[in-house]
């Protein structure tokens, strides 16, 4: 946690000149609390409509609000190969 109680188990991905928050969860079902830290980050950033990503252990791709949700198997590179 930082001083504003934002959990740090997510990482920012560089997207041009901006950082995009990415959360990784192992669960196969997306629970509402999976998105809580991403929403806090977006609120603190002053850009509540900025895209964010959740990578999870399930098998469907979908969106909840501005959060793109993808299974780990769709991530390019070693995790998704």
Coordinates of N, CA and C in Angstrom, one line a residue, residues 5-75:
X5 N -3.4 4.4 0.6 CA -4.1 3.0 0.7 C -4.4 2.4 -0.7
X6 N -3.5 2.6 -1.7 CA -3.7 2.0 -3.0 C -2.7 0.8 -2.9
X7 N -3.3 -0.4 -3.1 CA -2.5 -1.6 -3.1 C -1.6 -1.6 -4.4
X8 N -0.4 -2.2 -4.2 CA 0.5 -2.1 -5.3 C 0.8 -3.5 -6.0
X9 N -0.3 -4.3 -6.1 CA -0.1 -5.6 -6.7 C -0.4 -5.5 -8.2
X10 N -0.4 -4.4 -8.8 CA -0.6 -4.1 -10.2 C 0.6 -3.4 -10.7
X11 N 0.7 -3.4 -12.0 CA 1.9 -2.7 -12.6 C 1.4 -1.8 -13.7
X12 N 2.1 -0.6 -13.9 CA 1.8 0.2 -15.0 C 2.5 -0.2 -16.3
X13 N 1.8 -0.2 -17.4 CA 2.4 -0.6 -18.7 C 2.5 0.7 -19.4
X14 N 3.7 0.9 -20.0 CA 4.0 2.1 -20.8 C 3.2 2.1 -22.1
X15 N 2.5 3.1 -22.4 CA 1.7 3.2 -23.6 C 1.9 4.6 -24.2
X16 N 3.0 4.7 -25.0 CA 3.4 6.0 -25.5 C 3.9 6.9 -24.4
X17 N 3.2 8.0 -24.2 CA 3.6 8.9 -23.2 C 2.8 8.7 -21.9
X18 N 2.0 7.7 -21.8 CA 1.1 7.5 -20.7 C 1.4 6.1 -20.1
X19 N 1.0 6.0 -18.8 CA 1.0 4.7 -18.1 C -0.4 4.2 -18.1
X20 N -0.5 2.9 -18.3 CA -1.8 2.2 -18.3 C -1.8 1.2 -17.1
X21 N -2.7 1.3 -16.2 CA -2.7 0.3 -15.1 C -3.1 -1.1 -15.6
X22 N -2.4 -2.1 -15.1 CA -2.7 -3.5 -15.4 C -2.7 -4.3 -14.1
X23 N -3.7 -5.0 -13.9 CA -3.9 -5.8 -12.7 C -3.9 -7.3 -13.1
X24 N -3.2 -8.1 -12.4 CA -3.2 -9.6 -12.7 C -3.7 -10.4 -11.5
X25 N -4.7 -11.2 -11.8 CA -5.4 -12.0 -10.8 C -5.4 -13.5 -11.3
X26 N -5.2 -14.4 -10.4 CA -5.2 -15.8 -10.8 C -6.6 -16.4 -10.9
X27 N -7.6 -15.8 -10.3 CA -8.9 -16.4 -10.3 C -9.5 -16.6 -11.7
X28 N -10.4 -17.6 -11.8 CA -11.0 -17.9 -13.1 C -12.3 -17.1 -13.3
X29 N -12.9 -16.6 -12.2 CA -14.1 -15.8 -12.3 C -13.7 -14.4 -11.8
X30 N -14.2 -13.4 -12.6 CA -13.9 -12.0 -12.2 C -14.8 -11.6 -11.1
X31 N -14.3 -11.2 -10.0 CA -15.1 -10.7 -8.8 C -15.0 -9.2 -8.9
X32 N -16.0 -8.5 -8.3 CA -16.0 -7.1 -8.3 C -14.7 -6.5 -7.6
X33 N -14.2 -7.1 -6.6 CA -13.0 -6.6 -5.9 C -11.8 -6.7 -6.8
X34 N -11.8 -7.5 -7.9 CA -10.6 -7.5 -8.8 C -10.4 -6.1 -9.4
X35 N -11.4 -5.4 -9.6 CA -11.3 -4.1 -10.2 C -11.1 -2.9 -9.3
X36 N -11.2 -3.1 -8.0 CA -11.2 -2.0 -7.0 C -9.9 -1.2 -7.1
X37 N -8.8 -1.9 -7.1 CA -7.5 -1.1 -7.1 C -7.3 -0.4 -8.4
X38 N -7.7 -1.0 -9.5 CA -7.7 -0.2 -10.8 C -8.5 1.0 -10.7
X39 N -9.7 0.9 -10.2 CA -10.6 2.1 -10.1 C -10.0 3.1 -9.2
X40 N -9.4 2.7 -8.1 CA -8.7 3.7 -7.2 C -7.6 4.4 -7.9
X41 N -6.8 3.7 -8.7 CA -5.7 4.3 -9.4 C -6.2 5.3 -10.4
X42 N -7.3 4.9 -11.2 CA -7.8 5.8 -12.1 C -8.4 7.1 -11.5
X43 N -9.0 6.9 -10.3 CA -9.6 8.1 -9.6 C -8.4 9.0 -9.2
X44 N -7.4 8.4 -8.6 CA -6.2 9.2 -8.1 C -5.5 9.9 -9.3
X45 N -5.5 9.3 -10.4 CA -4.7 9.8 -11.6 C -5.4 11.0 -12.2
X46 N -6.7 11.2 -11.8 CA -7.4 12.3 -12.4 C -7.9 12.0 -13.8
X47 N -7.8 10.8 -14.2 CA -8.2 10.3 -15.5 C -9.2 9.1 -15.4
X48 N -10.4 9.3 -14.8 CA -11.2 8.2 -14.6 C -11.7 7.4 -15.8
X49 N -11.6 8.0 -17.0 CA -12.0 7.3 -18.2 C -10.8 6.7 -19.0
X50 N -9.6 6.8 -18.4 CA -8.4 6.2 -19.0 C -8.6 4.7 -19.1
X51 N -8.1 4.0 -20.1 CA -8.2 2.6 -20.2 C -7.4 1.9 -19.1
X52 N -7.8 0.8 -18.6 CA -7.1 -0.1 -17.7 C -7.3 -1.5 -18.1
X53 N -6.5 -2.4 -17.6 CA -6.6 -3.8 -18.0 C -6.5 -4.7 -16.8
X54 N -7.3 -5.8 -16.9 CA -7.2 -6.9 -15.9 C -6.9 -8.2 -16.6
X55 N -5.9 -8.8 -16.2 CA -5.5 -10.1 -16.8 C -5.9 -11.2 -15.7
X56 N -6.6 -12.2 -16.1 CA -7.1 -13.1 -15.1 C -7.0 -14.6 -15.6
X57 N -7.4 -15.5 -14.8 CA -7.2 -16.9 -15.1 C -8.3 -17.6 -15.8
X58 N -9.3 -16.8 -16.2 CA -10.4 -17.4 -17.0 C -10.2 -17.5 -18.5
X59 N -11.2 -17.6 -19.2 CA -11.0 -17.8 -20.7 C -11.9 -16.9 -21.6
X60 N -12.5 -15.9 -21.0 CA -13.3 -15.0 -21.8 C -12.7 -13.6 -21.8
X61 N -12.9 -12.9 -22.9 CA -12.5 -11.5 -23.0 C -13.7 -10.6 -23.0
X62 N -13.7 -9.6 -22.2 CA -14.9 -8.7 -22.1 C -14.4 -7.4 -21.4
X63 N -15.4 -6.5 -21.2 CA -15.1 -5.2 -20.6 C -16.1 -4.9 -19.5
X64 N -15.6 -4.3 -18.5 CA -16.5 -3.7 -17.4 C -16.1 -2.3 -17.3
X65 N -17.0 -1.4 -17.6 CA -16.7 0.0 -17.6 C -15.6 0.3 -18.6
X66 N -14.5 1.0 -18.1 CA -13.4 1.3 -18.9 C -12.3 0.2 -18.8
X67 N -12.5 -0.9 -18.1 CA -11.5 -1.9 -17.8 C -11.7 -3.0 -18.8
X68 N -10.6 -3.3 -19.6 CA -10.6 -4.4 -20.5 C -10.1 -5.6 -19.7
X69 N -10.9 -6.7 -19.9 CA -10.6 -7.9 -19.1 C -10.2 -9.0 -20.1
X70 N -9.0 -9.6 -19.9 CA -8.6 -10.6 -20.8 C -8.0 -11.8 -20.1
X71 N -8.1 -13.0 -20.6 CA -7.5 -14.2 -20.0 C -6.0 -14.1 -20.2
X72 N -5.2 -14.7 -19.3 CA -3.8 -14.7 -19.4 C -3.3 -15.4 -20.7
X73 N -4.1 -16.4 -21.2 CA -3.7 -17.1 -22.4 C -3.7 -16.2 -23.7
X74 N -4.3 -15.0 -23.6 CA -4.3 -14.0 -24.7 C -3.2 -13.0 -24.6
X75 N -2.4 -13.1 -23.6 CA -1.3 -12.1 -23.4 C -0.1 -12.6 -24.3

